[in-house]
Amino acid sequence: MKKRSILSYLFLVIFLFSCDPHIDDPTTSTTSPTDTTTGIPNWDGEQILYEAKDIARFGSATPSGVANYIEANDEVVIWNTDASLDNYGGVQTPMLTLDFSKAVIFEMGVISCYSEYVIKLAVEGVNETFYVLADEGETGLISVNLVDSMLSEKFANRRTSPDPGYEHGWRFKNESKKCSFHLLAKGPDGERQTAELVLSHLAIYNNTEAVTSVVINSSSIENNKISQLKNATPIQLSASLLPLTIENQNIIWSSENNNIASISSSGLLSFVNVGQTKIRAKSYIDQSKYKEIIVNVLSGYENPNDLKSKLNTLSYNGQSSDVELFIDLFNTTWGSNIFQEVNEETLLAINRHDQDEKVIFENYLKDEVTHQNEAETHRQGNNAYFRLNLNNVTNGVVYRLIENRLYKEESVSFVSVLYAFYQNKWISSNNYLEKTILVYNNSVYKYEIELLKSSLVANYSPLDFFQTSEWVVPDRLKLSEDRVIHALSPATIFLQNDDVYLKQNKYPEAKYCFGGIVSKVLSVNENKDLTILLNMIYLNQKSDYVKTMWEIKILYYDTQGINAINTNPLKVMSNNQKGFFEHTFTPAYPNFRLYLVVNGSDIGEQFSEATMGLDLLKLYSLR
């Protein structure tokens, strides 16, 4: 089928959630009598299993969609057929009479998706539909308590017009209601009819006891935390679902960071590397119920005096024999204020941005005379270094790990960072990573820096957005000039307090309240990573439930940068929060335009005043 082959191609060039081909069997084996007219199993009031071939017989949902049975794989593929740029739609189950005095468990086997799915509950006689699952891309067996999932904090933020009874509890508690489930594939906004959801089965259970909570059991837990030395003997954890009368007590164990602490499917906790992470025990039958505990993997040098003493026993002067131990010491938490602030001298070739506690320097050294002369003034032998100042430090001692070698420097207030070497001309150094521990005034601090050999793709100041050579506002009156970019929804752009603001400015007849501006064609080297840095300073909102979202989308172009490869922009980044954002990806093609979008089109409601403000947009690629 043509649509499926198009989707298969898109899977290769767009960022997707990876999909696990293995799907667990239904939680409870069940068979249901079949409706001889439709061929779909009938609801018996307690439980029902819809196999893939049954789901293919479901009717269209809202928004619309279709389901097709793939007999060779015994799977059903749901596609949206709704033509809107919300890009979601699907099918719905027959009406089921659900008894809300008991737990209702919703279960489905997700084989794959492009790129998310939305599950909603429709109740007979009620205009509003209710979120069961949304913003999900997880594959495998998905099983949740229907009401608890709908009432979760996550979906409180998705309600556009909350009913008071829904906001403070399920309005149909202890009642029986005819309901149906809408199974909606959700693709990236801005694409049309590309969403796909592949399922193995769907099951509904209305005959089980509700899981109220999960308890993790171990004598090693203190204040919801386990602390053990690196490589300590693994600890066996167990977990219980409450109430204990629940028959299916199976648990899904997972670790937030397996490089720090890992846990087996049976709950055996191992302490891998120094650091802190979380372990989660999740109910198998109701995956909306879980318990998390903190795991601290210790080095044994959490006392600063012990750590200082240990540092002085290591081998330095470019030695690498003690690197693993140094990394353990660096990853140790020995206090609450342990990160050293640094600032660099100003260089034309060097730009800085911060990523959590790491400082990243982009190295843009070029053949230009100004860059070459600058490197020459920073020459030490055949290398060039820039100065990195240690704020408020005099006569400190630094222990530096640079490229897998250890160095010790005394009586310092700054360090030198390599950024170029000389071979008939100044050339950028290779990527450089440094972890340093500083001892000063009997206190211990640390910092981490990374130097990236980079090529600047674009760096926009607020005024740059008004340059017609850099950015274009879509205008359908100019379709004869460019039928791709001028077919897009526009935004109004204005300057305020030296920052750039965009307000959506859709055409009057358009349904969805979003719009944006389009960059000139930009280029990167093929198969090279591209990093986008964005600082969003302003986002308005219609209510607590309807918030403006910013989006960065991409239009790919051919090798000449003339003909668009995709006419619907593909989403790269999005959020409904202010702040600094960084995203790295590999563009599918070297030539592209950005579509910078302000979006007031929440599912279910439109915000015509949607406005956003930013003061930084920068793109660089790695060389």
XYZ file of C-alpha atoms in Angstrom:
623
model
C 0.000 0.000 0.000
C 1.458 3.369 -1.026
C 0.783 5.073 2.278
C 2.545 2.365 4.224
C 5.664 2.557 2.027
C 5.728 6.335 2.454
C 5.566 5.897 6.196
C 8.308 3.287 6.093
C 10.509 5.777 4.279
C 9.733 8.506 6.779
C 10.758 6.179 9.578
C 14.324 6.326 8.227
C 14.667 10.094 8.048
C 12.620 11.488 10.915
C 13.132 11.169 14.636
C 10.942 8.417 15.949
C 10.499 6.398 19.059
C 12.160 3.050 18.547
C 9.717 0.182 18.631
C 10.025 -3.145 20.391
C 8.694 -5.952 18.190
C 7.923 -8.185 21.166
C 4.485 -7.708 22.698
C 3.467 -9.593 25.807
C 0.327 -11.643 25.757
C -2.870 -10.159 27.205
C -2.840 -9.931 30.994
C -5.725 -12.383 31.227
C -6.616 -14.939 28.588
C -10.230 -14.460 27.608
C -12.630 -15.207 24.803
C -15.866 -13.359 24.147
C -18.989 -14.266 22.178
C -18.948 -12.752 18.694
C -21.573 -10.529 17.084
C -22.599 -12.502 14.002
C -23.426 -9.257 12.150
C -20.161 -7.357 12.626
C -17.821 -10.200 13.512
C -16.647 -8.200 16.556
C -16.674 -9.889 20.009
C -19.519 -8.859 22.316
C -18.960 -7.258 25.718
C -20.069 -9.542 28.569
C -19.917 -6.849 31.247
C -16.657 -8.129 32.754
C -13.904 -8.486 30.177
C -13.262 -8.493 26.476
C -10.341 -9.224 24.187
C -10.221 -7.650 20.737
C -7.670 -9.345 18.508
C -6.002 -7.451 15.680
C -8.542 -8.678 13.126
C -11.380 -7.461 15.378
C -9.912 -3.954 15.701
C -9.799 -3.741 11.898
C -13.630 -3.872 11.960
C -13.982 -0.870 14.304
C -15.681 2.248 12.980
C -14.011 5.626 12.526
C -13.354 7.769 15.598
C -13.165 11.535 16.024
C -10.914 12.684 14.390
C -11.389 10.154 11.618
C -9.224 7.175 10.814
C -9.134 3.668 9.446
C -7.739 0.311 10.612
C -6.316 -2.392 8.355
C -5.540 -5.975 9.345
C -2.143 -7.323 8.258
C -2.725 -11.073 8.268
C 0.927 -12.030 7.700
C 1.931 -10.357 10.979
C -1.399 -10.749 12.802
C -1.410 -7.020 13.536
C -3.684 -4.083 12.892
C -2.458 -0.761 11.500
C -4.432 2.365 12.408
C -4.023 5.453 10.217
C -5.570 8.877 10.568
C -7.644 10.099 7.641
C -8.487 13.505 9.110
C -6.878 16.138 6.868
C -6.046 18.693 9.571
C -2.511 19.649 10.554
C -3.171 18.299 14.049
C -2.335 15.025 12.268
C -4.228 12.573 14.438
C -7.195 10.292 14.078
C -8.230 6.673 14.322
C -10.989 4.230 15.171
C -13.283 3.551 18.123
C -14.554 0.474 19.919
C -18.230 -0.465 20.019
C -20.165 0.889 23.016
C -19.400 -0.958 26.268
C -21.393 -0.636 29.487
C -18.741 0.015 32.141
C -19.414 -0.307 35.873
C -17.437 2.469 37.584
C -18.044 1.002 41.034
C -15.235 -1.382 40.023
C -11.828 -0.856 38.476
C -11.736 -0.551 34.689
C -8.427 -1.683 33.191
C -7.504 -0.593 29.663
C -4.833 -2.718 27.960
C -3.300 -2.746 24.497
C -0.283 -4.301 22.812
C 1.628 -1.577 20.956
C 3.963 -2.924 18.276
C 5.001 0.445 16.848
C 3.799 3.989 16.341
C 4.520 7.087 14.305
C 5.071 8.946 16.422
C 2.622 8.962 19.371
C -0.862 7.791 20.274
C -3.854 9.307 22.023
C -6.497 7.182 23.764
C -9.729 8.917 24.772
C -12.940 7.793 26.454
C -16.319 8.861 25.096
C -19.367 8.594 27.379
C -22.866 8.389 25.911
C -24.688 11.700 26.283
C -21.536 13.701 27.125
C -19.980 16.041 24.564
C -16.548 16.055 26.186
C -14.131 13.185 25.637
C -11.590 12.276 28.305
C -7.878 11.570 27.948
C -6.782 8.084 28.976
C -3.325 8.196 27.367
C -1.626 10.957 25.369
C 1.868 12.103 24.356
C 2.911 8.461 24.474
C 5.284 6.585 22.215
C 5.966 3.630 24.479
C 5.687 0.205 22.934
C 4.978 -3.197 24.466
C 2.077 -4.114 26.724
C 0.368 -0.932 27.960
C -2.076 -1.381 30.835
C -3.639 1.355 33.002
C -6.505 1.922 35.400
C -8.887 3.962 33.282
C -10.164 6.409 35.907
C -6.848 6.884 37.691
C -5.127 7.652 34.408
C -7.825 10.150 33.393
C -7.592 11.923 36.755
C -3.788 12.011 36.824
C -1.947 15.309 37.112
C -0.643 14.881 33.585
C -4.091 15.046 32.031
C -5.304 17.785 34.351
C -2.992 19.978 32.273
C -4.596 18.766 29.040
C -8.201 19.633 29.907
C -9.333 22.592 27.869
C -12.781 22.948 29.442
C -12.737 21.036 32.727
C -16.015 19.968 34.256
C -16.024 20.645 38.036
C -16.967 17.052 38.741
C -14.160 15.812 36.521
C -11.646 18.233 37.987
C -12.245 16.979 41.528
C -12.974 13.326 40.832
C -14.654 11.066 38.315
C -18.200 12.332 37.885
C -19.589 8.863 37.120
C -18.106 7.110 40.149
C -20.261 4.130 41.231
C -22.391 4.497 38.086
C -22.714 2.338 34.975
C -22.299 4.157 31.665
C -22.169 3.243 28.004
C -18.710 4.185 26.737
C -16.382 3.721 23.808
C -12.629 4.079 23.443
C -11.109 6.194 20.673
C -7.765 4.751 19.515
C -5.994 7.632 17.799
C -2.659 7.620 15.987
C -0.845 10.948 16.475
C 1.827 12.102 14.046
C 3.980 15.247 14.105
C 2.048 18.510 13.860
C 2.290 20.122 10.458
C 2.253 16.842 8.544
C -0.944 15.568 6.973
C -2.269 12.044 7.476
C 1.066 10.440 8.346
C 0.214 9.091 11.823
C 0.354 5.322 12.329
C -0.357 3.027 15.285
C 0.259 -0.729 15.052
C -1.439 -2.968 17.650
C -1.504 -6.673 18.440
C -4.643 -6.588 20.596
C -6.877 -4.537 22.865
C -8.452 -5.732 26.114
C -10.818 -4.184 28.663
C -11.283 -5.637 32.164
C -14.101 -4.593 34.486
C -13.813 -7.476 36.945
C -10.585 -6.764 38.809
C -9.734 -5.000 42.028
C -8.114 -1.584 41.655
C -4.430 -1.171 42.480
C -4.162 1.678 44.972
C -0.392 1.848 45.420
C 2.952 0.078 45.046
C 5.315 -0.618 47.941
C 9.017 -1.451 47.521
C 10.307 -3.733 50.254
C 13.908 -3.813 51.513
C 15.609 -3.319 54.866
C 18.215 -1.237 52.986
C 15.728 1.575 52.277
C 16.000 4.625 54.550
C 13.939 7.757 53.866
C 13.027 6.391 50.430
C 16.706 6.017 49.532
C 19.273 3.239 49.184
C 22.940 4.211 49.549
C 25.697 1.712 48.787
C 29.319 1.765 47.666
C 30.162 1.190 44.015
C 30.416 -2.548 43.258
C 28.796 -3.451 46.588
C 26.969 -6.780 46.768
C 23.699 -6.498 44.807
C 20.521 -6.157 46.870
C 17.357 -8.112 46.165
C 14.296 -5.865 46.178
C 10.679 -6.956 46.205
C 7.496 -5.014 45.667
C 3.840 -5.443 46.563
C 0.656 -4.084 45.087
C -1.951 -2.808 47.509
C -4.402 -4.086 48.424
C -2.625 -7.409 48.832
C -5.751 -9.236 47.676
C -4.922 -8.275 44.069
C -4.204 -11.529 42.292
C -1.725 -10.267 39.684
C 1.216 -8.958 41.737
C 3.655 -8.796 38.809
C 6.092 -5.857 38.769
C 7.988 -4.102 35.970
C 11.381 -2.919 37.277
C 13.402 -0.150 35.613
C 16.293 2.227 36.304
C 16.487 5.857 35.250
C 20.211 5.390 34.552
C 21.589 1.876 34.145
C 25.139 3.248 34.062
C 24.769 4.192 37.739
C 22.460 1.495 39.098
C 20.833 -1.348 37.193
C 17.999 -3.625 38.216
C 17.005 -6.998 36.805
C 13.485 -8.090 35.898
C 13.380 -9.957 39.225
C 14.391 -6.878 41.273
C 18.121 -7.498 41.822
C 19.709 -4.060 42.287
C 23.368 -3.593 41.249
C 25.595 -0.601 42.029
C 27.534 0.138 38.852
C 29.102 3.614 39.006
C 29.253 6.567 41.386
C 26.250 8.880 41.114
C 22.544 9.169 41.877
C 19.565 7.777 39.998
C 16.059 6.399 40.584
C 14.652 2.887 40.546
C 10.991 2.384 39.599
C 8.677 -0.508 40.457
C 5.585 -0.374 38.233
C 2.447 -2.468 38.454
C 2.188 -4.771 35.454
C -1.597 -4.799 35.355
C -2.012 -1.058 36.048
C 1.040 0.803 34.809
C -0.245 4.136 36.084
C 0.739 2.883 39.569
C 4.403 2.856 40.483
C 6.834 3.624 43.264
C 10.253 5.241 42.907
C 13.204 5.238 45.264
C 16.494 7.122 45.037
C 19.687 5.107 44.690
C 22.968 6.729 45.734
C 26.057 4.889 44.566
C 28.928 6.103 46.748
C 32.671 6.338 46.225
C 33.490 6.188 49.941
C 35.021 9.686 49.791
C 31.938 11.776 50.497
C 33.816 13.532 53.316
C 35.760 16.421 51.666
C 38.844 15.779 53.803
C 38.921 12.138 52.747
C 38.471 13.176 49.130
C 41.353 15.693 49.314
C 43.619 13.083 50.846
C 42.747 10.549 48.163
C 43.393 13.054 45.368
C 46.977 13.431 46.567
C 47.643 9.693 46.240
C 46.925 9.580 42.492
C 49.524 9.670 39.720
C 49.576 12.877 37.628
C 51.964 14.405 35.026
C 49.945 12.939 32.155
C 49.521 9.489 33.703
C 46.343 7.466 33.060
C 46.641 4.643 35.609
C 44.257 6.283 38.114
C 41.688 7.696 35.691
C 38.839 5.400 36.787
C 39.352 6.314 40.447
C 39.527 10.019 39.578
C 36.199 9.780 37.727
C 34.676 8.174 40.825
C 35.981 11.075 42.924
C 34.698 13.622 40.403
C 31.221 12.040 40.390
C 31.096 12.058 44.190
C 28.693 14.451 45.924
C 30.508 15.950 48.913
C 28.241 18.934 49.576
C 25.448 21.125 48.235
C 27.496 23.944 46.662
C 30.355 22.184 44.905
C 30.345 23.542 41.330
C 33.024 26.084 40.485
C 32.011 29.035 38.297
C 34.352 29.798 35.407
C 34.551 32.495 32.746
C 36.610 32.582 29.590
C 38.479 35.382 27.881
C 36.770 36.783 24.798
C 37.888 35.231 21.507
C 36.471 35.526 18.005
C 36.819 31.773 17.499
C 35.192 30.647 20.758
C 31.525 30.768 21.815
C 30.092 29.416 25.053
C 26.838 27.934 26.264
C 25.996 26.018 29.441
C 24.358 22.601 29.530
C 23.236 21.729 33.056
C 26.492 21.814 35.064
C 28.719 21.436 31.985
C 30.240 24.403 30.118
C 30.421 23.873 26.351
C 32.703 25.900 24.097
C 32.030 25.945 20.353
C 35.338 26.188 18.489
C 34.787 28.104 15.228
C 38.446 28.642 14.281
C 38.716 29.446 10.548
C 41.346 30.369 7.978
C 40.287 34.017 8.227
C 43.107 36.443 9.019
C 41.475 37.650 12.228
C 41.139 34.097 13.564
C 44.683 33.173 12.514
C 46.185 36.288 14.119
C 44.194 35.686 17.287
C 45.533 32.143 17.575
C 49.084 33.397 17.004
C 48.803 35.755 19.986
C 47.773 32.759 22.131
C 50.642 30.553 20.962
C 52.530 28.298 23.371
C 54.912 26.268 21.240
C 52.862 24.814 18.394
C 49.603 25.051 20.340
C 47.187 27.889 21.096
C 45.344 28.132 24.413
C 42.674 30.422 25.800
C 42.424 31.465 29.416
C 39.676 30.038 31.623
C 39.356 32.023 34.844
C 38.357 30.332 38.109
C 36.011 32.878 39.651
C 37.090 34.218 43.072
C 40.045 31.836 43.280
C 43.689 32.676 44.031
C 46.377 30.097 44.735
C 44.096 27.124 44.149
C 45.135 23.564 43.384
C 43.515 21.889 40.389
C 43.408 18.190 39.533
C 42.569 17.922 35.831
C 41.437 14.971 33.742
C 42.100 15.850 30.090
C 41.686 13.287 27.321
C 42.137 10.333 29.675
C 45.254 11.775 31.346
C 45.665 13.332 34.783
C 47.427 16.599 35.600
C 47.964 18.588 38.787
C 48.572 22.355 38.872
C 49.226 24.443 41.986
C 48.899 28.143 42.899
C 46.456 28.886 40.070
C 43.652 31.378 39.521
C 43.054 30.258 35.941
C 43.804 27.336 33.628
C 44.751 27.204 29.958
C 42.494 25.375 27.505
C 43.874 24.053 24.222
C 41.864 25.120 21.167
C 44.276 25.075 18.182
C 47.540 23.639 16.891
C 49.884 24.857 14.173
C 50.540 22.989 10.880
C 51.542 25.684 8.382
C 48.422 27.457 9.654
C 46.304 27.354 12.795
C 43.860 24.431 12.851
C 41.115 23.674 15.375
C 42.024 21.128 18.007
C 40.032 17.937 18.208
C 37.030 17.757 20.516
C 38.201 18.216 24.080
C 36.648 17.052 27.365
C 37.916 18.065 30.793
C 36.802 17.181 34.323
C 38.543 19.143 37.081
C 38.478 19.110 40.877
C 39.611 22.324 42.597
C 40.840 22.668 46.186
C 40.797 26.228 47.517
C 40.663 27.577 51.085
C 40.138 24.036 52.413
C 36.990 23.686 50.270
C 36.532 21.374 47.289
C 34.775 22.273 44.026
C 34.524 20.865 40.519
C 33.744 21.882 36.950
C 33.378 20.162 33.585
C 34.031 21.680 30.174
C 33.781 20.421 26.610
C 35.285 21.994 23.494
C 33.544 21.095 20.227
C 35.104 21.548 16.795
C 32.191 23.388 15.203
C 30.929 25.194 12.136
C 28.502 28.026 12.717
C 25.392 27.552 10.588
C 23.383 30.547 11.805
C 23.328 32.877 14.792
C 20.309 35.170 14.876
C 20.052 38.316 16.943
C 16.536 39.788 17.340
C 17.098 42.270 14.501
C 18.141 39.490 12.121
C 14.576 38.140 12.086
C 13.469 41.312 10.279
C 16.015 40.915 7.467
C 14.164 39.653 4.403
C 17.387 38.036 3.205
C 17.337 35.857 6.345
C 13.635 35.257 7.131
C 10.406 35.266 5.126
C 6.859 35.786 6.397
C 4.564 33.437 4.411
C 2.159 35.332 2.171
C -0.301 33.454 -0.036
C -0.370 36.403 -2.441
C 3.211 35.418 -3.323
C 2.520 31.770 -4.137
C 3.836 32.347 -7.641
C 7.257 33.133 -6.091
C 7.405 30.018 -3.902
C 4.511 27.569 -3.632
C 5.971 25.856 -0.558
C 6.890 28.537 1.952
C 4.071 30.904 0.972
C 1.510 28.125 1.467
C 2.374 28.028 5.177
C 0.467 29.838 7.911
C 2.055 33.220 8.761
C 2.919 35.043 11.972
C 3.209 38.726 12.789
C 6.715 39.690 13.909
C 7.582 42.678 16.107
C 10.375 43.996 18.342
C 9.867 44.718 22.025
C 12.591 45.610 24.557
C 15.238 44.506 22.039
C 13.693 41.021 21.817
C 11.812 39.487 18.900
C 8.166 38.434 19.276
C 5.940 36.339 17.024
C 2.128 36.324 17.142
C 0.172 33.773 15.162
C -1.605 35.378 12.218
C -3.537 32.607 10.490
C -5.777 33.409 7.573
C -9.385 34.174 8.672
C -10.879 31.020 7.172
C -8.201 28.738 8.654
C -9.339 26.607 11.585
C -6.111 26.230 13.536
C -4.428 29.120 15.352
C -0.767 28.790 14.483
C 1.701 30.533 12.223
C 5.346 31.332 11.774
C 8.223 32.603 9.688
C 10.633 30.733 7.394
C 14.431 30.982 7.262
C 16.560 31.146 4.146
C 18.035 27.842 2.956
C 20.729 26.700 5.406
C 23.316 23.974 4.874
C 25.334 21.464 6.876
C 27.765 18.767 5.834
C 26.015 15.498 5.036
C 25.523 13.107 7.986
C 26.847 15.673 10.486
C 25.019 16.474 13.707
C 23.277 19.836 13.971
C 22.697 21.535 17.326
C 19.954 24.132 17.818
C 20.142 26.527 20.777
C 16.999 28.493 21.633
C 16.190 30.859 24.488
C 12.436 31.449 24.839
C 11.690 34.423 27.106
C 7.915 34.826 26.716
C 4.853 32.626 26.143
C 1.299 33.708 26.838
C -1.657 31.443 27.583
C -5.427 31.514 27.316
C -5.978 29.623 30.575
C -4.275 27.133 32.854
C -5.307 24.484 30.348
C -4.620 26.182 27.004
C -1.029 27.362 26.627
C 0.925 28.735 23.697
C 3.484 26.325 22.279
C 6.643 27.173 20.348
C 7.822 24.869 17.581
C 10.789 24.565 15.254
C 10.015 22.648 12.067
C 12.133 21.818 9.059
C 11.707 21.811 5.276
C 14.338 19.772 3.430
C 15.659 20.807 0.007
C 17.517 19.139 -2.841
C 21.262 19.445 -3.436
C 20.806 22.785 -5.202
C 18.667 24.106 -2.346
C 15.888 24.976 -4.796
C 13.232 22.244 -4.746
C 11.594 21.209 -1.469
C 11.730 17.507 -0.650
C 8.881 17.723 1.883
C 6.168 20.350 1.514
C 4.813 19.781 5.028
C 7.342 20.999 7.629
C 8.519 18.290 10.036
C 8.679 19.069 13.738
C 12.157 19.083 15.298
C 11.571 20.812 18.657
C 8.544 22.042 20.613
C 7.498 23.001 24.126
C 4.997 25.125 26.022
C 7.569 26.349 28.551
C 9.992 29.271 28.604
C 13.731 28.813 29.091
C 16.903 27.697 27.349
C 16.624 24.649 25.093
C 19.243 22.608 23.258
C 18.554 19.906 20.696
C 21.007 17.878 18.596
C 19.996 15.744 15.621
C 21.299 14.613 12.231
C 19.406 16.330 9.401
C 18.045 13.908 6.825
C 19.354 16.168 4.033
C 22.133 18.794 4.044
C 19.951 21.696 2.809
C 16.936 22.920 4.744
C 14.830 25.835 5.925
C 13.508 26.336 9.451
C 9.843 27.144 10.079
C 9.692 28.967 13.438
C 6.128 28.587 14.725
C 3.963 30.053 17.472
C 1.069 27.651 18.078
C -2.177 28.385 19.909
C -3.896 25.279 18.556
C -4.431 22.965 21.510
C -6.428 19.810 20.851
C -9.992 20.947 21.470
C -9.515 24.718 21.681
C -7.947 27.598 19.719
C -6.063 30.631 21.101
C -5.942 33.393 18.511
C -3.699 35.657 20.646
C -0.886 33.088 20.891
C 2.404 34.998 21.168
C 5.996 34.063 21.948
C 9.229 35.995 22.493
C 12.859 34.919 22.123
C 16.320 36.462 22.295
C 18.517 33.637 20.956
C 18.408 31.174 18.089
C 21.715 29.618 17.052
C 22.623 26.590 14.957
C 25.999 24.908 14.699
C 27.252 21.621 13.320
C 30.198 19.463 14.307
C 33.193 19.204 11.993
